[in-house]
mmCIF file of C-alpha atoms in Angstrom:
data_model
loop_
_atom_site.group_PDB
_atom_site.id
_atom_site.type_symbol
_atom_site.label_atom_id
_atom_site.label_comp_id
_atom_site.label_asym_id
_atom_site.label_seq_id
_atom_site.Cartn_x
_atom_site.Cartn_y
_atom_site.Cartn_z
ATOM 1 C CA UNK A 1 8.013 -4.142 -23.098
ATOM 2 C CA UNK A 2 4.606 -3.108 -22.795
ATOM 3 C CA UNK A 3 3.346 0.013 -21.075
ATOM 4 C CA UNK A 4 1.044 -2.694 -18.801
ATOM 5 C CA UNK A 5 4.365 -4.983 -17.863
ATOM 6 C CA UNK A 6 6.000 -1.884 -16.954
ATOM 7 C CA UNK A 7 3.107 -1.014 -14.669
ATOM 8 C CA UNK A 8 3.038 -4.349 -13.290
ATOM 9 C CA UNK A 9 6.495 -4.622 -12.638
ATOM 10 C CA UNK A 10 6.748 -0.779 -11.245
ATOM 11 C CA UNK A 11 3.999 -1.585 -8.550
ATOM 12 C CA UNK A 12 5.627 -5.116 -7.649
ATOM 13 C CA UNK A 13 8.577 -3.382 -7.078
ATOM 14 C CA UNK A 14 7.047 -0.613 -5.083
ATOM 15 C CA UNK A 15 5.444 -3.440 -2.925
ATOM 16 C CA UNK A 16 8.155 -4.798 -2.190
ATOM 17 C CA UNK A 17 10.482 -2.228 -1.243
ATOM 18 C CA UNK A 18 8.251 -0.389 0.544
ATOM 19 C CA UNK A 19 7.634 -3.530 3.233
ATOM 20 C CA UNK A 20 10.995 -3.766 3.077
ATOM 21 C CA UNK A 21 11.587 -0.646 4.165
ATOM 22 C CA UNK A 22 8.574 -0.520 6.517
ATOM 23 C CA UNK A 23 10.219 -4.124 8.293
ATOM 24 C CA UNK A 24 13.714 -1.565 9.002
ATOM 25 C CA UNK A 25 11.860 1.239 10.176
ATOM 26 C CA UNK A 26 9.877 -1.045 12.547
ATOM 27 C CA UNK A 27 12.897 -2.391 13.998
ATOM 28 C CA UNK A 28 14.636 0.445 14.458
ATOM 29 C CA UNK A 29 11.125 1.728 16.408
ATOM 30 C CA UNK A 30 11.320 -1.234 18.499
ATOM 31 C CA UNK A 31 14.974 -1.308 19.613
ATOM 32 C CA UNK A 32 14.983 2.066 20.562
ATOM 33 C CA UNK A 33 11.331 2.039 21.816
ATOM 34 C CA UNK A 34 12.608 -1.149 24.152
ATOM 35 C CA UNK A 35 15.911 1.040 25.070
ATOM 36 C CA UNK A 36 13.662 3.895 26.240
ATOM 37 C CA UNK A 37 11.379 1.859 28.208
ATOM 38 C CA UNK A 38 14.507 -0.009 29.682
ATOM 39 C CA UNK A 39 15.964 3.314 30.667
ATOM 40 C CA UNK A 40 13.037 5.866 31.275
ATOM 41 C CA UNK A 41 11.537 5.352 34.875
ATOM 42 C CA UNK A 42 9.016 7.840 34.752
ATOM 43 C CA UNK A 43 5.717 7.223 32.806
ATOM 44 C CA UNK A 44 5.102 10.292 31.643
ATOM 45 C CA UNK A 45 8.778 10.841 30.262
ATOM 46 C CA UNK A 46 8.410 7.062 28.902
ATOM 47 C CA UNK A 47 5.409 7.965 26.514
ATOM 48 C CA UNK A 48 6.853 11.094 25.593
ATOM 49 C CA UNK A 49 9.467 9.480 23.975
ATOM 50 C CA UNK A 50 7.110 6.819 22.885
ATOM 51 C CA UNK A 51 5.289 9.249 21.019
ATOM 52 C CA UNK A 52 8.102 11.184 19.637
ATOM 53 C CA UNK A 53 9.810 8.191 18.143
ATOM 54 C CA UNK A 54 6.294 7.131 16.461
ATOM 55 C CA UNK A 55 6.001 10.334 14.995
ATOM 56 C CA UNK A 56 9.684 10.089 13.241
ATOM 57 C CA UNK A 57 8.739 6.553 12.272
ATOM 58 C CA UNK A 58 5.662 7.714 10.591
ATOM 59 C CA UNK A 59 7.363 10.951 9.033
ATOM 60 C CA UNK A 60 10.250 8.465 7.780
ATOM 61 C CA UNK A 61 7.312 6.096 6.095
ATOM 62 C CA UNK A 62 5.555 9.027 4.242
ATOM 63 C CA UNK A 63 9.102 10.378 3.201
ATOM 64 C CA UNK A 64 9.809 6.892 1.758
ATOM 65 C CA UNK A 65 6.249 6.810 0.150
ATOM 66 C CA UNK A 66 6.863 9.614 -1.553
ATOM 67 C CA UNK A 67 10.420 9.025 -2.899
ATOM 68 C CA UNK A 68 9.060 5.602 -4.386
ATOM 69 C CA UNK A 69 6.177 6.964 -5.753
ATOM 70 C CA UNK A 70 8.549 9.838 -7.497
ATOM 71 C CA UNK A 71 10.764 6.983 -8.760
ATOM 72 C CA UNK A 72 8.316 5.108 -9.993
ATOM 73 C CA UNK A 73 6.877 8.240 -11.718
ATOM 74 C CA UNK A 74 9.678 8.442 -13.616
ATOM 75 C CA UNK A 75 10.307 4.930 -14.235
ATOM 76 C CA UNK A 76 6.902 4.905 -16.115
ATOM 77 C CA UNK A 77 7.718 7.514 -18.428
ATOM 78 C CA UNK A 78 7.623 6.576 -22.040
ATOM 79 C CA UNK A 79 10.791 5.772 -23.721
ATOM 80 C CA UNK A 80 11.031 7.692 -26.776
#
């Protein structure tokens, strides 16, 4: 297989998983997102949450940027 398949391949792959594990994260956000707004009367409390449970969605994403990036890293080294 050439070095340009593997390439291909490696960033179809990282496409795709990546969404894929973008679409969980996003509805994990949401159901608990809905949960606090369903059980937080206060406003202020409401967004703090809000805010807290972007943050760990976007620390999540980067984490699972990073891990794919590293695999595919080492998927792409040459086979000797």
């Amino acid at each position: 297989m050439t070095r340009e398949r593997r390439e291909e391949l490696a960033n179809s792959a990282k496409t795709t998983i990546f969404n894929d594990f973008k679409d969980a994260l996003n509805d994990v956000f949401k159901k608990y997102d809905k949960k606090a707004k369903k059980e937080i009367k206060a406003q202020d409390d409401y967004m703090g949450t809000h805010d807290l449970l972007l943050a760990a969605k976007r620390g999540f994403e980067q984490k699972g940027m990073e891990r794919i990036a590293a695999q595919q890293k080492e998927l792409m080294k040459e086979v000797a």
